[in-house]
PDB file of N, CA and C in Angstrom:
ATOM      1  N   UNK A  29     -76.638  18.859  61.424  1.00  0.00           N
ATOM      2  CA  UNK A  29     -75.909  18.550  60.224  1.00  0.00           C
ATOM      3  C   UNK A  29     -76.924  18.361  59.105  1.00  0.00           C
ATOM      4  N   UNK A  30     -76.975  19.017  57.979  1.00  0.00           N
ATOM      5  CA  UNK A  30     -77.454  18.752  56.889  1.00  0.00           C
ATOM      6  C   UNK A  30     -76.510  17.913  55.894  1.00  0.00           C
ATOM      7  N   UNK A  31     -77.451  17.261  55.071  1.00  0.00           N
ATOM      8  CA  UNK A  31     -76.338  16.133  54.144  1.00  0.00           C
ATOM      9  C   UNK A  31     -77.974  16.676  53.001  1.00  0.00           C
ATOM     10  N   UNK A  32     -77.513  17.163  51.894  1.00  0.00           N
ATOM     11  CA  UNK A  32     -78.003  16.942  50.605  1.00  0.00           C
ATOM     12  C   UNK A  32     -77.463  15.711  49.718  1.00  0.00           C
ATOM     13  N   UNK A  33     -78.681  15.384  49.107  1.00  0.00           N
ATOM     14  CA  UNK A  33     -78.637  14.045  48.444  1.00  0.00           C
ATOM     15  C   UNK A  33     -79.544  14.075  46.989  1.00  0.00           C
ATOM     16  N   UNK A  34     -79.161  13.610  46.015  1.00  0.00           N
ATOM     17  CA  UNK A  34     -79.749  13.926  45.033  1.00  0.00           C
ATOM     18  C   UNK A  34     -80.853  12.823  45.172  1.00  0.00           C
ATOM     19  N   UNK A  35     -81.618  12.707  43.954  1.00  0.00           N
ATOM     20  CA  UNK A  35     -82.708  11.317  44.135  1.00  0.00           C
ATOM     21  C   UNK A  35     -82.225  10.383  44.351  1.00  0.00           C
ATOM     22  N   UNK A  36     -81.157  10.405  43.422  1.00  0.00           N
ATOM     23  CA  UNK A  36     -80.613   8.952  43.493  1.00  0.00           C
ATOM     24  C   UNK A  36     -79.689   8.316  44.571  1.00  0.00           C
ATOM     25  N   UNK A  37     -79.248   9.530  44.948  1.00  0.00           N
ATOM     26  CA  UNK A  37     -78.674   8.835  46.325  1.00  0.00           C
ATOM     27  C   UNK A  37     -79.456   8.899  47.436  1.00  0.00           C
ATOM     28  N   UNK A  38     -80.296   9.707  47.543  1.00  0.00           N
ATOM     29  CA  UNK A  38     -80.953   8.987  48.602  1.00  0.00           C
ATOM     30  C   UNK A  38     -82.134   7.740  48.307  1.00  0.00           C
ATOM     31  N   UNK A  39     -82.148   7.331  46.780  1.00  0.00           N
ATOM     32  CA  UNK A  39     -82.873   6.196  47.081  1.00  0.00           C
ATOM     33  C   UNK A  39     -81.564   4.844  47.037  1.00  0.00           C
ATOM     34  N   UNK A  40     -80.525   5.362  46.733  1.00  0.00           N
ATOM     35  CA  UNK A  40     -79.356   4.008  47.339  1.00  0.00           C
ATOM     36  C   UNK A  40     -79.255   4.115  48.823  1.00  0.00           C
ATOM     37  N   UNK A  41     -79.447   5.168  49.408  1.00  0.00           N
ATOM     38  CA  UNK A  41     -79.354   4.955  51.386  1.00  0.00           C
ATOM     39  C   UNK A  41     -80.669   4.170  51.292  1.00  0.00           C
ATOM     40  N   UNK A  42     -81.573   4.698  51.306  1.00  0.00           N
ATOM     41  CA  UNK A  42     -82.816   3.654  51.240  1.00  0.00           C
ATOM     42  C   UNK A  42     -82.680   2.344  51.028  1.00  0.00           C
ATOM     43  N   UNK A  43     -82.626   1.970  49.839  1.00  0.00           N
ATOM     44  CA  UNK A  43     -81.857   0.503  49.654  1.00  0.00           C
ATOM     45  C   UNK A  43     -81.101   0.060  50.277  1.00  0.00           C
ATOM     46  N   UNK A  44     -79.776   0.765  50.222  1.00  0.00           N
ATOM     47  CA  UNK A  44     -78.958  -0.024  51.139  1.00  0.00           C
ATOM     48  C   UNK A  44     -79.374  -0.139  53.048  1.00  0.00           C
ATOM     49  N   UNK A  45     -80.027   1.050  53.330  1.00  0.00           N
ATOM     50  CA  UNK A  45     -79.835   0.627  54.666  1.00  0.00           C
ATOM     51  C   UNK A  45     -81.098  -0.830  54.577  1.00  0.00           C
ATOM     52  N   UNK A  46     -82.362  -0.657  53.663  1.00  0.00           N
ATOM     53  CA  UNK A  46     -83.299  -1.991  53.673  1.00  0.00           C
ATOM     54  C   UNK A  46     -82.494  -3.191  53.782  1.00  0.00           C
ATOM     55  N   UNK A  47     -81.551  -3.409  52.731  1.00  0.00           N
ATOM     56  CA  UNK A  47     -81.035  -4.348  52.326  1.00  0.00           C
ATOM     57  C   UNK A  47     -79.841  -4.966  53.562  1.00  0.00           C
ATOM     58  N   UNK A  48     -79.379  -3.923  54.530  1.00  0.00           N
ATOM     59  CA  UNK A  48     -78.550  -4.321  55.761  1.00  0.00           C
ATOM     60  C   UNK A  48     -79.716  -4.551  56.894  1.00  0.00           C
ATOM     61  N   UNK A  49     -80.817  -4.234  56.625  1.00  0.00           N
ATOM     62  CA  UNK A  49     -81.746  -4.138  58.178  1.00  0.00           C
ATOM     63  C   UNK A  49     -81.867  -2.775  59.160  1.00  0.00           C
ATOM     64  N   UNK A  50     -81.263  -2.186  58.353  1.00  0.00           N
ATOM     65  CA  UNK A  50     -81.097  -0.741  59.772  1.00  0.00           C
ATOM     66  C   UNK A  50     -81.754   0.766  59.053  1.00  0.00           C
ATOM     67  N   UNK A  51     -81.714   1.729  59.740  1.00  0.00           N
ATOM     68  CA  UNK A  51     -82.242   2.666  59.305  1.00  0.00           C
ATOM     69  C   UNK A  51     -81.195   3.369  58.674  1.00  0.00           C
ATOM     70  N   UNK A  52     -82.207   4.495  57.795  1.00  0.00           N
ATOM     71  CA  UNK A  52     -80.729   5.119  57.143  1.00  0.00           C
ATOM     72  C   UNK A  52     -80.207   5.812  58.202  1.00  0.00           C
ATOM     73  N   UNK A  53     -80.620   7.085  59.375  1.00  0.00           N
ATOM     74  CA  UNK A  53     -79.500   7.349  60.107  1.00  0.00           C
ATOM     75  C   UNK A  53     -78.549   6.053  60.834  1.00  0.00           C
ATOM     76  N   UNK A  54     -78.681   5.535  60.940  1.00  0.00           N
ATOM     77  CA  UNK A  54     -77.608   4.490  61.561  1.00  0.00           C
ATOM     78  C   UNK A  54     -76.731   3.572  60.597  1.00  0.00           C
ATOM     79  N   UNK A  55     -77.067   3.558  59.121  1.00  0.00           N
ATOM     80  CA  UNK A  55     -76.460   3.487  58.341  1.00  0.00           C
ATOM     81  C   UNK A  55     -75.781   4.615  57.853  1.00  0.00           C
ATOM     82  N   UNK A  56     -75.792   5.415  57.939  1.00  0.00           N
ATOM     83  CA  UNK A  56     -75.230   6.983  58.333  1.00  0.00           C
ATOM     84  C   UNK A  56     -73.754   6.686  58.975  1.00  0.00           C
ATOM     85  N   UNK A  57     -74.266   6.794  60.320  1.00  0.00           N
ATOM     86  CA  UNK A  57     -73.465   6.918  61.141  1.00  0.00           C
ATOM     87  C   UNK A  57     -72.685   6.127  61.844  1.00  0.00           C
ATOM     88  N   UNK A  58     -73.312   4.441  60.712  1.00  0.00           N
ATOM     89  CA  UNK A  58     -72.098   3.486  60.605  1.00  0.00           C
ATOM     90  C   UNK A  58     -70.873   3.642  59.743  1.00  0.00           C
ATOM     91  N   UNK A  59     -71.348   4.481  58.657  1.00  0.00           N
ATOM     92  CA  UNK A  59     -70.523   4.754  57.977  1.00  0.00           C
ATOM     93  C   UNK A  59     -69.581   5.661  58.242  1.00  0.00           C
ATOM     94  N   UNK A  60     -69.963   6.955  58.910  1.00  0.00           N
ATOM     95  CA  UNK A  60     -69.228   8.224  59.699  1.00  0.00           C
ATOM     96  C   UNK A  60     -68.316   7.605  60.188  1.00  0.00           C
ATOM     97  N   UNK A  61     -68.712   6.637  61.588  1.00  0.00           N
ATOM     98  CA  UNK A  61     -67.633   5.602  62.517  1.00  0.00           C
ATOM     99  C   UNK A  61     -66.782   5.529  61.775  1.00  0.00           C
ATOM    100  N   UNK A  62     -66.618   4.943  60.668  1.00  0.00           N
ATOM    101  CA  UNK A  62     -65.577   4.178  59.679  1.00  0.00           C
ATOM    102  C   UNK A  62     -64.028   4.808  59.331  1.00  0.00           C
ATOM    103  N   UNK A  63     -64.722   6.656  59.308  1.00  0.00           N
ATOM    104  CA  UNK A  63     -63.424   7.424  59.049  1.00  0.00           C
ATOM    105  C   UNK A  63     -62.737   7.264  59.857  1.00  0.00           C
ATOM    106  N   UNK A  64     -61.138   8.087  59.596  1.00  0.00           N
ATOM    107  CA  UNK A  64     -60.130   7.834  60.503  1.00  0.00           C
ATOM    108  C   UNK A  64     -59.953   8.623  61.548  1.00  0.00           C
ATOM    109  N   UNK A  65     -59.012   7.936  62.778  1.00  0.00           N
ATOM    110  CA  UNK A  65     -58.953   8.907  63.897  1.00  0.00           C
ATOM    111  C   UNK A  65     -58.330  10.079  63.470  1.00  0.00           C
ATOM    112  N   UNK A  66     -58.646  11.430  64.031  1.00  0.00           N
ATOM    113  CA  UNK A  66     -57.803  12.209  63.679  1.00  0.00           C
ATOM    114  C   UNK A  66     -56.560  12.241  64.591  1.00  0.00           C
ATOM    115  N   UNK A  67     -55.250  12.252  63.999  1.00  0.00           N
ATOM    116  CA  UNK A  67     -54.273  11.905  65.032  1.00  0.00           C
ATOM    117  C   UNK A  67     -54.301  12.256  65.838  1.00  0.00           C
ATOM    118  N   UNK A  68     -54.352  13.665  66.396  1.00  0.00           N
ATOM    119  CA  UNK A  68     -54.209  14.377  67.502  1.00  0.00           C
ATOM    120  C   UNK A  68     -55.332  13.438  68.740  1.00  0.00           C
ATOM    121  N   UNK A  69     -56.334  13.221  68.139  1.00  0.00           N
ATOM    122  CA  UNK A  69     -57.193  12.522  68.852  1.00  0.00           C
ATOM    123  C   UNK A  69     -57.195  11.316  69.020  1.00  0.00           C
ATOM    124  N   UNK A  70     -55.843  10.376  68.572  1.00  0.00           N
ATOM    125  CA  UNK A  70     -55.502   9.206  68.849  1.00  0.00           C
ATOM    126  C   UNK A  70     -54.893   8.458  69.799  1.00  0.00           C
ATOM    127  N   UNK A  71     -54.338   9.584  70.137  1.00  0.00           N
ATOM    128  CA  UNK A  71     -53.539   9.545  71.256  1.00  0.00           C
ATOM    129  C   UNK A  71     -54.280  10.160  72.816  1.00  0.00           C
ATOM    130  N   UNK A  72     -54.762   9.373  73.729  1.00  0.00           N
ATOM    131  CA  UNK A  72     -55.328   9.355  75.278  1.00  0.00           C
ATOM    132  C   UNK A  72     -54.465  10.530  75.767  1.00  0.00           C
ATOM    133  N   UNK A  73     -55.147  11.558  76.225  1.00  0.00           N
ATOM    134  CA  UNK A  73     -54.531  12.453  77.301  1.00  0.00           C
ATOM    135  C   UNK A  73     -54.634  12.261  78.750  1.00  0.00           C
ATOM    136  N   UNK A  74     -53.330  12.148  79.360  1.00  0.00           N
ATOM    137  CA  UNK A  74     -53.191  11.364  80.371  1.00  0.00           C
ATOM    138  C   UNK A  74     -54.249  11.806  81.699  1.00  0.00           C
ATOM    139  N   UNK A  75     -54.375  13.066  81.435  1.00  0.00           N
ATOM    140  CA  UNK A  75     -55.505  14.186  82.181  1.00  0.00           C
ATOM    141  C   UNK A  75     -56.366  13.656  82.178  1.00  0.00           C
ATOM    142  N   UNK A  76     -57.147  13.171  81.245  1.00  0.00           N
ATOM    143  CA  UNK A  76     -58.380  12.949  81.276  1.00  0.00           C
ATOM    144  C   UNK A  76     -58.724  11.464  82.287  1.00  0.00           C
ATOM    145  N   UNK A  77     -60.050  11.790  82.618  1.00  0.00           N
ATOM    146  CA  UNK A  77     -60.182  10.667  83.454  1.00  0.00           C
ATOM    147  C   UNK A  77     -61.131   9.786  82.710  1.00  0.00           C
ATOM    148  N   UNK A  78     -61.752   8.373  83.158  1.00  0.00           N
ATOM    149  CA  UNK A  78     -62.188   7.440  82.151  1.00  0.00           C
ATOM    150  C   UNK A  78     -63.458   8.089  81.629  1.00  0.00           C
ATOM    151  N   UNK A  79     -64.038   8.826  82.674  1.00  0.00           N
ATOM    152  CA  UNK A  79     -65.610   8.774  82.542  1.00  0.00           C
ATOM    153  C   UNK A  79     -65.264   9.954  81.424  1.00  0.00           C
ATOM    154  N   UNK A  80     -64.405  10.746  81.150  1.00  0.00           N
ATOM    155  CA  UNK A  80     -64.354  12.007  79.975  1.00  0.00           C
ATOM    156  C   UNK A  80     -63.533  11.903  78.572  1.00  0.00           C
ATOM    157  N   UNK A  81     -63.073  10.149  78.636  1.00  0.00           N
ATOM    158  CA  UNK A  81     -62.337   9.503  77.527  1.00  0.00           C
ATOM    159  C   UNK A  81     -63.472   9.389  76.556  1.00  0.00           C
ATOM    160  N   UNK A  82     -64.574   9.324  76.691  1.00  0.00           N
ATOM    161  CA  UNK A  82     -65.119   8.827  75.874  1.00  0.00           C
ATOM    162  C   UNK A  82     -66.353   9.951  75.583  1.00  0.00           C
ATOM    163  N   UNK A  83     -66.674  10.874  74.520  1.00  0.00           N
ATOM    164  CA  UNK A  83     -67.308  11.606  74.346  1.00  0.00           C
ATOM    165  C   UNK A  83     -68.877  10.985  73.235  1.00  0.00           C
ATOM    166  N   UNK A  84     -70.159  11.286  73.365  1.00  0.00           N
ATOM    167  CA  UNK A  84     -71.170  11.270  72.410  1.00  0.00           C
ATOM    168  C   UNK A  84     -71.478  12.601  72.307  1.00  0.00           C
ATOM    169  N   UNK A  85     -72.126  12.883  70.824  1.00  0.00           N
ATOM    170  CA  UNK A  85     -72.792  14.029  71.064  1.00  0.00           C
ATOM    171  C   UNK A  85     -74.102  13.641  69.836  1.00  0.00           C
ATOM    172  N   UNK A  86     -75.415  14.469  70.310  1.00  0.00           N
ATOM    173  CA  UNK A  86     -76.005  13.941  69.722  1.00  0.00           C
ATOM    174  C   UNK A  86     -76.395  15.342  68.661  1.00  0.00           C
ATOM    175  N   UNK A  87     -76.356  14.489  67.300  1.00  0.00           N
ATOM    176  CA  UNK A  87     -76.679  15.545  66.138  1.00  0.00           C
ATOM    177  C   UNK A  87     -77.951  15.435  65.368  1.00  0.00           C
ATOM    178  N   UNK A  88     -78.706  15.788  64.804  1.00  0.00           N
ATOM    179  CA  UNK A  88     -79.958  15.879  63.954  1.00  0.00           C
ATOM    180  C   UNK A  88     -79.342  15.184  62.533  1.00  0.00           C
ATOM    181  N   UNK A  89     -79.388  14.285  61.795  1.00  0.00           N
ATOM    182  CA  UNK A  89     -78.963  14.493  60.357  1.00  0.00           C
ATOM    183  C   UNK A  89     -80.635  14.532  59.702  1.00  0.00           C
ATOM    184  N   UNK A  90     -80.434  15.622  59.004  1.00  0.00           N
ATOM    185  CA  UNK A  90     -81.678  16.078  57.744  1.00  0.00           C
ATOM    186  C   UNK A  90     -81.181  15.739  56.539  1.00  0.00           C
ATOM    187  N   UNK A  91     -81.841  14.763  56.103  1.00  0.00           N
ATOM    188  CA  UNK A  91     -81.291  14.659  54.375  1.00  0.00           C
ATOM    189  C   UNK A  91     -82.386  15.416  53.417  1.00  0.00           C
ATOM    190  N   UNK A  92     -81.955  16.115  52.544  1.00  0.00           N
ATOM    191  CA  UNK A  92     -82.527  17.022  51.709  1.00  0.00           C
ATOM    192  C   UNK A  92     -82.293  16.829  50.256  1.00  0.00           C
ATOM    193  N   UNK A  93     -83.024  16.615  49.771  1.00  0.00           N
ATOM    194  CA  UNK A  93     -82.897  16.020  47.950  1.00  0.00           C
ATOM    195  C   UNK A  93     -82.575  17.695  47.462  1.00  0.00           C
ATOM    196  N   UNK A  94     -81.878  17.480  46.790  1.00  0.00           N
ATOM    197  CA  UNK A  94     -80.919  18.062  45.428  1.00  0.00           C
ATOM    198  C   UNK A  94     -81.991  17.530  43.924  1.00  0.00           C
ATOM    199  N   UNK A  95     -82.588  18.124  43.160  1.00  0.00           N
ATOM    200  CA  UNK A  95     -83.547  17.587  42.212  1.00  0.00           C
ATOM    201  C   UNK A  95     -82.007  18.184  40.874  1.00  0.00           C
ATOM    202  N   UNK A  96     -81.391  17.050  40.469  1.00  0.00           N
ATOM    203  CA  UNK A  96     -80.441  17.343  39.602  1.00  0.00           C
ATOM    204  C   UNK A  96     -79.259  16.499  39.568  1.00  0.00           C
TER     205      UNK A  96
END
């Protein structure tokens, strides 16, 4: 996943993640968490078993300044 960020926002992730204690990916991807379920995916399929209820996947985020 790429996320472009102009200066200024990436010096507010900076700040803000300083100012919470955490890094910016995990201030990231505290924030990602936050969105909503998508319905379809709200609802448990009865198929599935526990150990496949629960999915991670792991992604790269690259932040890339935007000069503008």
């Amino acid at each position: 996943m790429i996320i472009r960020l102009t200066d200024f926002e990436k010096k507010q992730l900076e700040q803000e993640a300083e100012r919470r204690g955490m890094t910016q990916s995990s201030l990231l991807r505290s924030l990602i968490a936050r969105f909503p379920v998508p319905v379809a995916s709200a609802l448990p399929n009865p198929r599935d078993s526990v150990r496949d209820s629960s999915h991670t996947h792991g992604v790269a985020l690259r932040c890339e300044m935007n000069r503008g």
